[in-house]
Amino acid sequence: MAAKPRVLSGIQPTGGIHIGNYLGAIRNWVAQQDQYDNLFCIVDLHAMTLPYDAQTLRARTLELASVLLAAGIDPARSVLFVQSDVREHTELCWILGTLATVGELRRMTQFKEKSKGNERVGAGILFYPVLQAADILLYDAAYVPVGEDQKQHIELTRDLAIRFNHTFGETFVIPEPDIKPTGARIMSLTNPLKKMSKSDPDPDSRIELRDPPDVIRRKIRRAVTDSETVIRYDEEHKPAISNLLTIYSLFADIPIPELEQRYAGKGYGEFKRDLAEVIIEKLTPLQARLAEYDAHPERVIAILTEGAARARELAAAKMAVVRERCGLGLPRLESLTISPLQTALSSQ
């Protein structure tokens, strides 16, 4: 039987996980566990590129692991681990960084957005896509599930892999981005022109997976809509209702055209009430599983420990090849025709 293609997925532990994370990424990860050889990485090193509190980072890392497990990530079928528990990530990041240019890193859209008007932007923001490349290439990932906004980073990863292979010999698999046609970009409930984000200061802009039913109903009730009251999908002219239709469709597994027919001649109020109940119904079993993990954090830690051991085995093997190709470390004695000592003596 042919080996399954390997997929590396990463997610930052930077706050409450919302339905945009779930519909755009996590739900697809769960569904693809039998299709691919999956590694799911909680990228805590990436979270260090912005100001943070050490205790909060650890708490959020454990929280995110609990959410992923509650959502359906199965440690028997996939590898779930914390990035910083596998030190080969940072080693490979440095090696790839010697092949990257400052110019191409400064052209990254994410760097330009986060550094705009900020002369004291951290170097970690500049190097962020190099660490991301190391995450991917370390495990010979064939595919990387990303949103459209991360496609540029995967292109850099491919460039660095090709550059390394050309310089030192064939070493890395050249990965492909896995961008889903729908659901990969859930927008804010308060501003449908912006992606739903954990960092948005307005909590009404997103529905978090832990939100209780009354909070979900309130947030959907307050979600912005468009001036025209017809419920139809039109991203250009009706971005707000189009976003809500996408959320409804993905949670209920009902095609958007069918929803348009169902709510023809009906108002936003009825549509929103139904949408809130659909979200609550789908999140209730996930929240019940999450409560079980909250009550037994030792189970989550054990899973992460086991996952890190499995990831380190893969990473160590790859880095041994990388070090050899790059000429790092002492040479192997069997590869020498003359010993280092004889070489030193003969030169005197």
GROMACS .gro file of C-alpha atoms in nm:
model
  348
    1MET     CA    1   0.000   0.000   0.000
    2ALA     CA    2   0.135   0.342  -0.096
    3ALA     CA    3   0.220   0.578   0.189
    4LYS     CA    4  -0.030   0.854   0.255
    5PRO     CA    5   0.082   1.208   0.166
    6ARG     CA    6   0.205   1.391   0.474
    7VAL     CA    7   0.035   1.712   0.583
    8LEU     CA    8   0.162   1.965   0.839
    9SER     CA    9  -0.092   2.201   0.996
   10GLY     CA   10  -0.002   2.472   1.246
   11ILE     CA   11  -0.210   2.698   1.468
   12GLN     CA   12  -0.105   2.967   1.716
   13PRO     CA   13  -0.207   2.956   2.085
   14THR     CA   14  -0.294   3.326   2.095
   15GLY     CA   15  -0.640   3.335   2.250
   16GLY     CA   16  -0.989   3.192   2.230
   17ILE     CA   17  -1.053   2.971   1.929
   18HIS     CA   18  -1.349   3.097   1.725
   19ILE     CA   19  -1.578   2.953   1.460
   20GLY     CA   20  -1.359   3.103   1.188
   21ASN     CA   21  -1.070   2.884   1.306
   22TYR     CA   22  -1.305   2.587   1.331
   23LEU     CA   23  -1.483   2.621   0.995
   24GLY     CA   24  -1.179   2.743   0.806
   25ALA     CA   25  -0.924   2.493   0.934
   26ILE     CA   26  -0.992   2.261   1.227
   27ARG     CA   27  -1.304   2.098   1.083
   28ASN     CA   28  -1.117   2.016   0.762
   29TRP     CA   29  -0.822   1.876   0.960
   30VAL     CA   30  -1.055   1.639   1.144
   31ALA     CA   31  -1.221   1.523   0.822
   32GLN     CA   32  -0.889   1.451   0.651
   33GLN     CA   33  -0.730   1.236   0.920
   34ASP     CA   34  -0.785   0.911   0.727
   35GLN     CA   35  -0.680   1.068   0.398
   36TYR     CA   36  -0.336   1.195   0.503
   37ASP     CA   37  -0.046   1.128   0.738
   38ASN     CA   38  -0.116   1.430   0.960
   39LEU     CA   39   0.096   1.630   1.200
   40PHE     CA   40  -0.080   1.906   1.395
   41CYS     CA   41   0.155   2.158   1.550
   42ILE     CA   42   0.070   2.417   1.816
   43VAL     CA   43   0.313   2.688   1.709
   44ASP     CA   44   0.402   2.858   2.037
   45LEU     CA   45   0.732   2.990   1.897
   46HIS     CA   46   0.536   3.189   1.638
   47ALA     CA   47   0.324   3.334   1.919
   48MET     CA   48   0.640   3.493   2.064
   49THR     CA   49   0.661   3.743   1.777
   50LEU     CA   50   0.413   3.966   1.962
   51PRO     CA   51   0.425   4.077   2.329
   52TYR     CA   52   0.304   3.797   2.556
   53ASP     CA   53   0.298   3.668   2.912
   54ALA     CA   54   0.483   3.339   2.975
   55GLN     CA   55   0.219   3.184   3.201
   56THR     CA   56  -0.059   3.287   2.965
   57LEU     CA   57   0.123   3.131   2.670
   58ARG     CA   58   0.146   2.795   2.849
   59ALA     CA   59  -0.218   2.812   2.952
   60ARG     CA   60  -0.329   2.894   2.599
   61THR     CA   61  -0.116   2.614   2.457
   62LEU     CA   62  -0.292   2.361   2.681
   63GLU     CA   63  -0.628   2.521   2.605
   64LEU     CA   64  -0.571   2.496   2.229
   65ALA     CA   65  -0.469   2.131   2.257
   66SER     CA   66  -0.791   2.060   2.449
   67VAL     CA   67  -0.996   2.235   2.180
   68LEU     CA   68  -0.830   2.038   1.900
   69LEU     CA   69  -0.891   1.709   2.079
   70ALA     CA   70  -1.252   1.802   2.158
   71ALA     CA   71  -1.306   1.897   1.794
   72GLY     CA   72  -1.199   1.549   1.684
   73ILE     CA   73  -0.822   1.539   1.637
   74ASP     CA   74  -0.742   1.175   1.718
   75PRO     CA   75  -0.392   1.105   1.857
   76ALA     CA   76  -0.426   0.743   1.741
   77ARG     CA   77  -0.445   0.863   1.379
   78SER     CA   78  -0.251   1.190   1.391
   79VAL     CA   79   0.044   1.349   1.569
   80LEU     CA   80  -0.044   1.643   1.794
   81PHE     CA   81   0.250   1.828   1.950
   82VAL     CA   82   0.386   2.163   2.065
   83GLN     CA   83   0.638   2.328   1.833
   84SER     CA   84   0.890   2.427   2.103
   85ASP     CA   85   0.910   2.067   2.225
   86VAL     CA   86   1.092   1.980   1.901
   87ARG     CA   87   1.406   2.192   1.893
   88GLU     CA   88   1.492   2.096   1.537
   89HIS     CA   89   1.237   2.359   1.427
   90THR     CA   90   1.461   2.644   1.540
   91GLU     CA   91   1.779   2.478   1.410
   92LEU     CA   92   1.635   2.439   1.062
   93CYS     CA   93   1.495   2.791   1.079
   94TRP     CA   94   1.847   2.928   1.117
   95ILE     CA   95   1.982   2.719   0.830
   96LEU     CA   96   1.700   2.828   0.598
   97GLY     CA   97   1.749   3.186   0.715
   98THR     CA   98   2.098   3.184   0.567
   99LEU     CA   99   1.938   3.115   0.228
  100ALA     CA  100   1.660   3.375   0.256
  101THR     CA  101   1.718   3.737   0.160
  102VAL     CA  102   1.609   4.040   0.359
  103GLY     CA  103   1.441   4.177   0.047
  104GLU     CA  104   1.208   3.883  -0.001
  105LEU     CA  105   1.123   3.872   0.369
  106ARG     CA  106   1.038   4.242   0.371
  107ARG     CA  107   0.806   4.184   0.075
  108MET     CA  108   0.591   3.943   0.274
  109THR     CA  109   0.243   4.094   0.307
  110GLN     CA  110   0.216   4.001   0.675
  111PHE     CA  111   0.545   4.178   0.756
  112LYS     CA  112   0.442   4.489   0.563
  113GLU     CA  113   0.110   4.504   0.747
  114LYS     CA  114   0.253   4.450   1.096
  115SER     CA  115   0.554   4.677   1.050
  116LYS     CA  116   0.370   4.966   0.887
  117GLY     CA  117   0.444   5.283   1.082
  118ASN     CA  118   0.640   5.089   1.346
  119GLU     CA  119   1.014   5.147   1.347
  120ARG     CA  120   1.057   4.912   1.644
  121VAL     CA  121   0.897   4.607   1.486
  122GLY     CA  122   1.064   4.289   1.613
  123ALA     CA  123   1.294   4.084   1.395
  124GLY     CA  124   1.075   3.784   1.477
  125ILE     CA  125   0.803   3.929   1.254
  126LEU     CA  126   1.054   3.945   0.967
  127PHE     CA  127   1.172   3.589   1.030
  128TYR     CA  128   0.823   3.447   1.091
  129PRO     CA  129   0.786   3.293   0.741
  130VAL     CA  130   1.131   3.131   0.766
  131LEU     CA  131   1.028   2.951   1.086
  132GLN     CA  132   0.704   2.855   0.911
  133ALA     CA  133   0.910   2.711   0.625
  134ALA     CA  134   1.116   2.511   0.875
  135ASP     CA  135   0.797   2.373   1.034
  136ILE     CA  136   0.683   2.243   0.698
  137LEU     CA  137   1.008   2.121   0.542
  138LEU     CA  138   1.125   1.944   0.858
  139TYR     CA  139   0.859   1.677   0.809
  140ASP     CA  140   0.860   1.648   0.428
  141ALA     CA  141   0.501   1.772   0.417
  142ALA     CA  142   0.346   1.735   0.072
  143TYR     CA  143   0.052   1.965   0.150
  144VAL     CA  144  -0.007   2.255   0.387
  145PRO     CA  145  -0.367   2.361   0.465
  146VAL     CA  146  -0.369   2.742   0.465
  147GLY     CA  147  -0.600   3.032   0.396
  148GLU     CA  148  -0.552   3.250   0.089
  149ASP     CA  149  -0.375   3.507   0.310
  150GLN     CA  150  -0.096   3.256   0.387
  151LYS     CA  151  -0.034   3.144   0.029
  152GLN     CA  152   0.258   3.385  -0.007
  153HIS     CA  153   0.436   3.219   0.287
  154ILE     CA  154   0.402   2.877   0.124
  155GLU     CA  155   0.551   3.020  -0.195
  156LEU     CA  156   0.851   3.135   0.010
  157THR     CA  157   0.874   2.788   0.167
  158ARG     CA  158   0.885   2.635  -0.180
  159ASP     CA  159   1.152   2.884  -0.291
  160LEU     CA  160   1.371   2.806   0.011
  161ALA     CA  161   1.334   2.431  -0.039
  162ILE     CA  162   1.426   2.459  -0.407
  163ARG     CA  163   1.720   2.685  -0.319
  164PHE     CA  164   1.847   2.440  -0.057
  165ASN     CA  165   1.806   2.140  -0.288
  166HIS     CA  166   1.992   2.322  -0.566
  167THR     CA  167   2.275   2.424  -0.333
  168PHE     CA  168   2.322   2.111  -0.123
  169GLY     CA  169   2.147   1.832  -0.311
  170GLU     CA  170   1.792   1.692  -0.309
  171THR     CA  171   1.680   1.705   0.054
  172PHE     CA  172   1.335   1.858   0.094
  173VAL     CA  173   0.994   1.779  -0.051
  174ILE     CA  174   0.847   2.082  -0.232
  175PRO     CA  175   0.510   2.138  -0.059
  176GLU     CA  176   0.183   2.249  -0.215
  177PRO     CA  177  -0.071   2.481  -0.046
  178ASP     CA  178  -0.407   2.319   0.030
  179ILE     CA  179  -0.658   2.605   0.003
  180LYS     CA  180  -1.022   2.507   0.041
  181PRO     CA  181  -1.269   2.670  -0.203
  182THR     CA  182  -1.514   2.765   0.076
  183GLY     CA  183  -1.494   2.823   0.447
  184ALA     CA  184  -1.126   2.913   0.450
  185ARG     CA  185  -1.201   3.280   0.522
  186ILE     CA  186  -1.481   3.346   0.768
  187MET     CA  187  -1.528   3.718   0.817
  188SER     CA  188  -1.593   3.933   1.124
  189LEU     CA  189  -1.952   3.961   1.248
  190THR     CA  190  -1.906   4.335   1.300
  191ASN     CA  191  -1.705   4.414   0.987
  192PRO     CA  192  -1.754   4.166   0.700
  193LEU     CA  193  -1.461   4.318   0.512
  194LYS     CA  194  -1.218   4.189   0.776
  195LYS     CA  195  -1.132   3.829   0.854
  196MET     CA  196  -1.267   3.695   1.186
  197SER     CA  197  -0.976   3.730   1.427
  198LYS     CA  198  -0.881   3.643   1.784
  199SER     CA  199  -0.697   3.975   1.809
  200ASP     CA  200  -1.001   4.192   1.729
  201PRO     CA  201  -1.066   4.402   2.042
  202ASP     CA  202  -1.443   4.370   1.992
  203PRO     CA  203  -1.561   4.033   2.132
  204ASP     CA  204  -1.885   4.064   1.931
  205SER     CA  205  -1.681   4.026   1.612
  206ARG     CA  206  -1.643   3.652   1.664
  207ILE     CA  207  -1.814   3.349   1.818
  208GLU     CA  208  -1.572   3.151   2.030
  209LEU     CA  209  -1.609   2.776   2.065
  210ARG     CA  210  -1.663   2.814   2.440
  211ASP     CA  211  -1.938   3.076   2.411
  212PRO     CA  212  -2.259   2.966   2.590
  213PRO     CA  213  -2.590   2.959   2.396
  214ASP     CA  214  -2.716   3.298   2.519
  215VAL     CA  215  -2.392   3.467   2.413
  216ILE     CA  216  -2.408   3.305   2.069
  217ARG     CA  217  -2.768   3.422   2.023
  218ARG     CA  218  -2.674   3.777   2.125
  219LYS     CA  219  -2.371   3.794   1.895
  220ILE     CA  220  -2.564   3.664   1.594
  221ARG     CA  221  -2.852   3.902   1.672
  222ARG     CA  222  -2.607   4.194   1.674
  223ALA     CA  223  -2.414   4.080   1.364
  224VAL     CA  224  -2.417   4.348   1.095
  225THR     CA  225  -2.629   4.295   0.784
  226ASP     CA  226  -2.681   4.484   0.460
  227SER     CA  227  -2.931   4.758   0.377
  228GLU     CA  228  -3.116   4.539   0.128
  229THR     CA  229  -3.327   4.285   0.320
  230VAL     CA  230  -3.317   4.007   0.059
  231ILE     CA  231  -3.125   3.703   0.183
  232ARG     CA  232  -2.896   3.617  -0.106
  233TYR     CA  233  -2.526   3.545  -0.155
  234ASP     CA  234  -2.335   3.833  -0.315
  235GLU     CA  235  -1.987   3.889  -0.174
  236GLU     CA  236  -1.936   4.217  -0.358
  237HIS     CA  237  -2.264   4.393  -0.282
  238LYS     CA  238  -2.382   4.201   0.028
  239PRO     CA  239  -2.069   4.089   0.215
  240ALA     CA  240  -2.237   4.073   0.558
  241ILE     CA  241  -2.525   3.841   0.471
  242SER     CA  242  -2.293   3.642   0.241
  243ASN     CA  243  -2.067   3.576   0.540
  244LEU     CA  244  -2.363   3.464   0.755
  245LEU     CA  245  -2.487   3.239   0.474
  246THR     CA  246  -2.141   3.079   0.453
  247ILE     CA  247  -2.139   3.013   0.828
  248TYR     CA  248  -2.490   2.868   0.814
  249SER     CA  249  -2.408   2.650   0.513
  250LEU     CA  250  -2.092   2.505   0.668
  251PHE     CA  251  -2.247   2.434   1.008
  252ALA     CA  252  -2.571   2.289   0.870
  253ASP     CA  253  -2.414   2.122   0.566
  254ILE     CA  254  -2.677   2.284   0.343
  255PRO     CA  255  -2.580   2.440   0.007
  256ILE     CA  256  -2.612   2.818  -0.002
  257PRO     CA  257  -2.862   2.816  -0.296
  258GLU     CA  258  -3.091   2.594  -0.088
  259LEU     CA  259  -3.068   2.838   0.204
  260GLU     CA  260  -3.151   3.127  -0.030
  261GLN     CA  261  -3.466   2.945  -0.138
  262ARG     CA  262  -3.558   2.852   0.220
  263TYR     CA  263  -3.545   3.216   0.332
  264ALA     CA  264  -3.690   3.377   0.021
  265GLY     CA  265  -3.935   3.645   0.132
  266LYS     CA  266  -3.827   3.616   0.496
  267GLY     CA  267  -3.645   3.874   0.703
  268TYR     CA  268  -3.304   3.891   0.865
  269GLY     CA  269  -3.454   3.835   1.211
  270GLU     CA  270  -3.585   3.485   1.138
  271PHE     CA  271  -3.268   3.395   0.947
  272LYS     CA  272  -3.047   3.504   1.237
  273ARG     CA  273  -3.256   3.318   1.495
  274ASP     CA  274  -3.226   2.996   1.297
  275LEU     CA  275  -2.853   3.050   1.237
  276ALA     CA  276  -2.787   3.094   1.609
  277GLU     CA  277  -2.968   2.767   1.690
  278VAL     CA  278  -2.775   2.578   1.423
  279ILE     CA  279  -2.444   2.699   1.568
  280ILE     CA  280  -2.551   2.611   1.922
  281GLU     CA  281  -2.663   2.263   1.816
  282LYS     CA  282  -2.330   2.190   1.642
  283LEU     CA  283  -2.111   2.331   1.921
  284THR     CA  284  -2.292   2.162   2.213
  285PRO     CA  285  -2.125   1.816   2.179
  286LEU     CA  286  -1.786   1.978   2.121
  287GLN     CA  287  -1.827   2.187   2.436
  288ALA     CA  288  -1.922   1.875   2.634
  289ARG     CA  289  -1.602   1.698   2.524
  290LEU     CA  290  -1.404   2.013   2.601
  291ALA     CA  291  -1.540   2.013   2.958
  292GLU     CA  292  -1.408   1.657   2.999
  293TYR     CA  293  -1.058   1.761   2.894
  294ASP     CA  294  -1.078   2.064   3.124
  295ALA     CA  295  -1.147   1.826   3.412
  296HIS     CA  296  -0.850   1.605   3.320
  297PRO     CA  297  -0.562   1.821   3.191
  298GLU     CA  298  -0.319   1.536   3.260
  299ARG     CA  299  -0.470   1.350   2.963
  300VAL     CA  300  -0.395   1.642   2.733
  301ILE     CA  301  -0.037   1.671   2.862
  302ALA     CA  302   0.019   1.298   2.810
  303ILE     CA  303  -0.106   1.321   2.450
  304LEU     CA  304   0.119   1.620   2.377
  305THR     CA  305   0.419   1.444   2.534
  306GLU     CA  306   0.362   1.136   2.320
  307GLY     CA  307   0.309   1.352   2.011
  308ALA     CA  308   0.634   1.541   2.069
  309ALA     CA  309   0.826   1.214   2.096
  310ARG     CA  310   0.684   1.096   1.762
  311ALA     CA  311   0.756   1.433   1.598
  312ARG     CA  312   1.114   1.441   1.734
  313GLU     CA  313   1.183   1.102   1.578
  314LEU     CA  314   1.091   1.236   1.235
  315ALA     CA  315   1.264   1.570   1.288
  316ALA     CA  316   1.590   1.418   1.414
  317ALA     CA  317   1.618   1.193   1.111
  318LYS     CA  318   1.562   1.483   0.871
  319MET     CA  319   1.806   1.713   1.052
  320ALA     CA  320   2.079   1.446   1.044
  321VAL     CA  321   2.053   1.455   0.665
  322VAL     CA  322   2.044   1.837   0.659
  323ARG     CA  323   2.354   1.870   0.879
  324GLU     CA  324   2.543   1.621   0.664
  325ARG     CA  325   2.447   1.801   0.342
  326CYS     CA  326   2.540   2.141   0.486
  327GLY     CA  327   2.876   2.023   0.621
  328LEU     CA  328   2.787   2.095   0.982
  329GLY     CA  329   2.953   1.917   1.272
  330LEU     CA  330   3.255   1.689   1.272
  331PRO     CA  331   3.307   1.461   0.973
  332ARG     CA  332   3.243   1.089   1.002
  333LEU     CA  333   3.570   0.899   1.034
  334GLU     CA  334   3.476   0.646   0.767
  335SER     CA  335   3.440   0.930   0.518
  336LEU     CA  336   3.801   1.044   0.565
  337THR     CA  337   4.091   0.914   0.354
  338ILE     CA  338   4.334   1.063   0.603
  339SER     CA  339   4.277   1.138   0.970
  340PRO     CA  340   4.245   1.499   1.096
  341LEU     CA  341   4.558   1.442   1.309
  342GLN     CA  342   4.766   1.329   1.009
  343THR     CA  343   4.641   1.628   0.812
  344ALA     CA  344   4.747   1.864   1.092
  345LEU     CA  345   5.092   1.702   1.127
  346SER     CA  346   5.159   1.706   0.755
  347SER     CA  347   5.091   2.078   0.738
  348GLN     CA  348   5.358   2.161   0.996
   0.00000   0.00000   0.00000
